[in-house]
């Protein structure tokens, strides 16, 4: 299994989020996965311009790292998102990537991939953020296998607790096992199919404005 992980912290590999992500990837690598981490620092995947080029033509008009990164993810089997909690949500660096995926979401282009989410925070609120990240993964077509969070204020020694380490490694293992078995949990299946219907209907309704996306769905569904 080939995994791309996106690390969206300005502290890069030295930060808390990188430490937690490493544990998840250790778990995945122990099951034979190969992982590559891309650091999003906010200057290589810029915010969306809202120009609609992705919907019309299938690729972004901005010439930065987004399109090569999208191709890298398309060629992989798994996508792990890792972000610090920045004011009760993902960092702007990760949000910029998510916004740039508007065309990916309209086509659910990451269908068949498996994903997971990783969050660290100063004081908590990790769960709604990993849920948000996993909801994003569903809308890209990927199957999220879960999320892990760690709160730094509850780690006075500066290291993750054994419980957090265990959950993070287990998440990485689960990612590879789910991909290998092609397991789709019923709840994820339901939400992914509901979103598929909704987005397909929207693209059909906007077929004049979004010819690339209309053609994309037509080739796959005949409608
Ligand atoms: C701009 C900013 C906003 C933050 N907002 C929150 C927050 O809303 N809630 C929280 O618990 N921690 C918050 N934090 C703390 C970080 O989430 C926490 O230190 C995190 O582990 C940093 O990860 P990193 O070392 O990978 O960058 C914030 C930190 C910064 C710099």
Coordinates of C-alpha atoms and ligand atoms in Angstrom, one line a residue:
X1 CA 0.0 0.0 0.0
X2 CA 1.3 3.4 -1.0
X3 CA 0.3 6.2 1.4
X4 CA 0.6 10.0 1.0
X5 CA 0.4 11.9 4.2
X6 CA -0.2 15.7 4.3
X7 CA 1.4 17.4 7.3
X8 CA -0.1 20.8 7.6
X9 CA 1.9 22.4 10.4
X10 CA 4.3 25.3 10.1
X11 CA 6.5 23.4 12.5
X12 CA 7.0 20.7 9.9
X13 CA 8.7 17.5 11.0
X14 CA 9.7 19.0 14.4
X15 CA 6.1 19.7 15.5
X16 CA 3.7 17.7 17.7
X17 CA 1.5 16.8 14.7
X18 CA 4.5 15.3 13.0
X19 CA 5.2 13.2 16.1
X20 CA 1.7 11.8 16.2
X21 CA 1.6 11.2 12.4
X22 CA 4.9 9.3 12.7
X23 CA 3.2 6.8 15.1
X24 CA 0.3 6.3 12.7
X25 CA 2.8 5.7 9.8
X26 CA 4.9 3.4 12.0
X27 CA 1.7 1.3 12.4
X28 CA 1.1 1.3 8.7
X29 CA 4.7 0.5 7.8
X30 CA 4.7 -2.4 10.2
X31 CA 1.9 -3.8 7.9
X32 CA 4.1 -3.3 4.8
X33 CA 2.9 0.1 3.7
X34 CA 5.2 2.7 2.0
X35 CA 4.6 6.2 3.2
X36 CA 5.6 9.6 1.8
X37 CA 5.0 12.8 3.7
X38 CA 4.3 16.1 2.0
X39 CA 4.6 19.2 4.3
X40 CA 2.1 21.9 3.5
X41 CA 3.5 25.2 4.7
X42 CA 1.0 27.5 3.1
X43 CA 3.2 28.8 0.3
X44 CA 3.1 25.9 -2.2
X45 CA -0.6 25.1 -2.2
X46 CA -2.2 28.5 -2.2
X47 CA -5.8 29.3 -1.4
X48 CA -8.5 28.7 -4.0
X49 CA -9.4 31.6 -6.3
X50 CA -13.0 30.4 -6.8
X51 CA -12.5 30.7 -10.6
X52 CA -14.4 27.4 -11.4
X53 CA -11.6 26.3 -13.8
X54 CA -11.5 22.8 -12.1
X55 CA -15.2 22.3 -12.7
X56 CA -14.9 23.5 -16.3
X57 CA -11.6 21.9 -17.4
X58 CA -10.7 19.4 -14.7
X59 CA -7.5 21.1 -13.5
X60 CA -6.6 24.2 -11.5
X61 CA -5.6 27.4 -13.1
X62 CA -3.0 28.2 -10.5
X63 CA 0.5 27.0 -11.3
X64 CA 1.7 25.9 -7.9
X65 CA 2.2 22.5 -6.2
X66 CA -1.5 21.5 -6.1
X67 CA -1.8 19.6 -9.4
X68 CA 1.4 17.5 -9.0
X69 CA 0.2 16.8 -5.4
X70 CA -3.2 15.7 -6.7
X71 CA -1.5 13.4 -9.2
X72 CA 0.6 11.9 -6.4
X73 CA -2.5 11.2 -4.4
X74 CA -4.3 9.7 -7.4
X75 CA -1.4 7.3 -7.9
X76 CA -1.4 6.3 -4.2
X77 CA -3.8 4.0 -2.2
X78 CA -4.1 6.0 1.0
X79 CA -4.3 9.6 2.2
X80 CA -3.5 10.6 5.7
X81 CA -4.3 14.2 6.8
X82 CA -2.5 15.6 9.7
X83 CA -3.1 19.1 11.2
X84 CA -2.7 21.0 14.4
X85 CA -5.9 22.4 15.9
X86 CA -5.9 26.0 14.9
X87 CA -8.9 27.9 16.5
X88 CA -11.1 24.8 16.6
X89 CA -10.4 23.6 13.1
X90 CA -7.7 22.4 10.7
X91 CA -4.8 24.8 10.0
X92 CA -5.2 27.2 7.1
X93 CA -2.5 25.3 5.3
X94 CA -4.7 22.2 5.2
X95 CA -7.9 24.1 4.5
X96 CA -6.2 25.6 1.4
X97 CA -5.6 22.1 0.2
X98 CA -9.1 21.0 1.0
X99 CA -10.6 24.1 -0.9
X100 CA -8.4 23.4 -3.9
X101 CA -10.0 19.9 -3.9
X102 CA -13.4 21.3 -5.0
X103 CA -13.1 19.6 -8.4
X104 CA -11.9 16.4 -6.8
X105 CA -15.0 16.4 -4.6
X106 CA -17.3 17.1 -7.5
X107 CA -15.9 14.0 -9.3
X108 CA -15.2 12.0 -6.1
X109 CA -11.8 11.4 -7.8
X110 CA -10.2 9.6 -4.8
X111 CA -12.8 6.8 -4.9
X112 CA -11.2 3.5 -3.8
X113 CA -8.6 5.1 -1.6
X114 CA -8.4 4.7 2.1
X115 CA -7.7 7.5 4.6
X116 CA -7.2 8.6 8.2
X117 CA -7.0 11.8 10.1
X118 CA -4.5 13.1 12.8
X119 CA -4.9 16.2 15.0
X120 CA -2.9 17.6 17.9
X121 CA -4.1 20.5 20.1
X122 CA -3.1 22.6 23.0
X123 CA -6.3 22.0 25.0
X124 CA -8.6 19.6 23.2
X125 CA -11.5 19.6 20.7
X126 CA -9.7 17.1 18.6
X127 CA -12.7 14.9 17.8
X128 CA -14.9 17.4 15.9
X129 CA -11.8 18.2 13.8
X130 CA -10.9 14.6 12.9
X131 CA -14.6 14.1 12.1
X132 CA -14.5 17.1 9.8
X133 CA -11.3 15.8 8.1
X134 CA -12.9 12.4 7.7
X135 CA -16.1 13.9 6.3
X136 CA -13.8 15.7 3.7
X137 CA -12.2 12.3 2.9
X138 CA -15.7 10.8 2.3
X139 CA -16.6 13.6 -0.1
X140 CA -13.5 12.9 -2.1
X141 CA -14.6 9.3 -2.5
X142 CA -12.1 7.9 0.0
X143 CA -13.0 5.6 2.9
X144 CA -11.8 7.0 6.3
X145 CA -10.9 4.3 8.8
X146 CA -10.7 6.7 11.8
X147 CA -8.9 9.4 13.5
X148 CA -6.5 10.1 16.3
X149 CA -6.0 13.2 18.5
X150 CA -3.6 14.2 21.2
X151 CA -3.9 17.1 23.6
X152 CA -0.5 18.5 24.6
X153 CA -1.7 20.0 27.9
X154 CA -2.5 16.5 29.2
X155 CA 1.1 15.4 28.4
X156 CA 3.3 17.2 31.0
X157 CA 6.3 15.0 30.1
X158 CA 6.2 16.3 26.6
X159 CA 5.6 12.8 25.2
X160 CA 2.5 11.0 24.0
X161 CA 0.9 8.7 26.6
X162 CA 1.0 5.0 26.0
X163 CA -2.7 5.1 25.2
X164 CA -2.2 7.7 22.5
X165 CA 0.8 5.8 21.1
X166 CA -1.3 2.6 21.0
X167 CA -4.3 4.2 19.3
X168 CA -2.1 6.0 16.7
X169 CA -0.2 2.8 15.7
X170 CA -3.5 0.9 15.6
X171 CA -5.0 3.5 13.3
X172 CA -2.1 3.0 10.9
X173 CA -2.5 -0.8 11.0
X174 CA -6.2 -0.5 10.5
X175 CA -5.6 1.7 7.4
X176 CA -3.6 -1.0 5.7
X177 CA -5.9 -3.8 6.8
X178 CA -9.0 -2.0 5.5
X179 CA -7.3 -1.3 2.2
X180 CA -6.1 -4.9 1.8
X181 CA -9.6 -6.3 2.6
X182 CA -11.4 -3.5 0.7
X183 CA -13.6 -3.1 3.8
X184 CA -16.1 -0.2 3.7
X185 CA -17.9 0.3 7.0
X186 CA -21.7 0.5 6.5
X187 CA -21.9 4.1 7.8
X188 CA -19.1 5.3 5.5
X189 CA -20.8 3.4 2.6
X190 CA -24.1 5.1 3.3
X191 CA -22.6 8.6 3.6
X192 CA -20.4 8.2 0.6
X193 CA -23.3 6.9 -1.6
X194 CA -25.6 9.7 -0.4
X195 CA -23.0 12.3 -1.2
X196 CA -22.4 10.6 -4.6
X197 CA -26.0 11.0 -5.5
X198 CA -26.1 14.6 -4.4
X199 CA -23.0 15.7 -6.2
X200 CA -23.9 13.8 -9.4
X201 CA -27.3 15.5 -9.5
X202 CA -25.7 18.9 -8.9
X203 CA -23.2 18.4 -11.7
X204 CA -25.9 17.3 -14.1
X205 CA -27.9 20.4 -13.2
X206 CA -24.9 22.6 -13.9
X207 CA -23.8 20.7 -17.0
X208 CA -23.5 23.9 -19.2
X209 CA -21.1 25.6 -16.7
X210 CA -19.2 22.5 -15.7
X211 CA -18.6 20.5 -18.9
X212 CA -15.6 18.6 -17.6
X213 CA -17.4 17.3 -14.6
X214 CA -20.5 16.5 -16.6
X215 CA -18.4 14.4 -19.0
X216 CA -16.5 12.7 -16.2
X217 CA -19.8 11.4 -14.6
X218 CA -21.2 10.5 -18.0
X219 CA -18.2 8.3 -18.9
X220 CA -18.6 6.5 -15.6
X221 CA -22.4 6.2 -15.2
X222 CA -23.8 7.0 -18.7
X223 CA -25.9 9.8 -17.2
Ligands
LIG1 C1 -2.6 29.9 15.6 C2 -2.8 28.8 16.6 C3 -4.1 28.5 17.0 C4 -4.3 27.5 17.9 N1 -5.6 27.2 18.2 C5 -5.9 26.2 19.1 C6 -7.2 25.9 19.5 O1 -8.2 26.5 19.1 N2 -7.4 24.9 20.4 C7 -6.3 24.2 21.0 O2 -6.6 23.3 21.8 N3 -5.0 24.5 20.6 C8 -4.8 25.4 19.7 N4 -3.5 25.7 19.3 C9 -2.4 24.9 19.8 C10 -1.9 23.8 18.8 O3 -3.0 23.1 18.2 C11 -1.0 22.8 19.4 O4 0.1 23.4 20.0 C12 -0.5 21.8 18.3 O5 -0.1 20.6 19.0 C13 0.6 22.4 17.4 O6 1.0 21.4 16.5 P1 2.4 21.5 15.7 O7 3.5 21.4 16.8 O8 2.4 20.3 14.9 O9 2.4 22.7 15.0 C14 -3.2 26.7 18.5 C15 -1.9 27.1 18.1 C16 -1.7 28.1 17.2 C17 -0.3 28.5 16.8

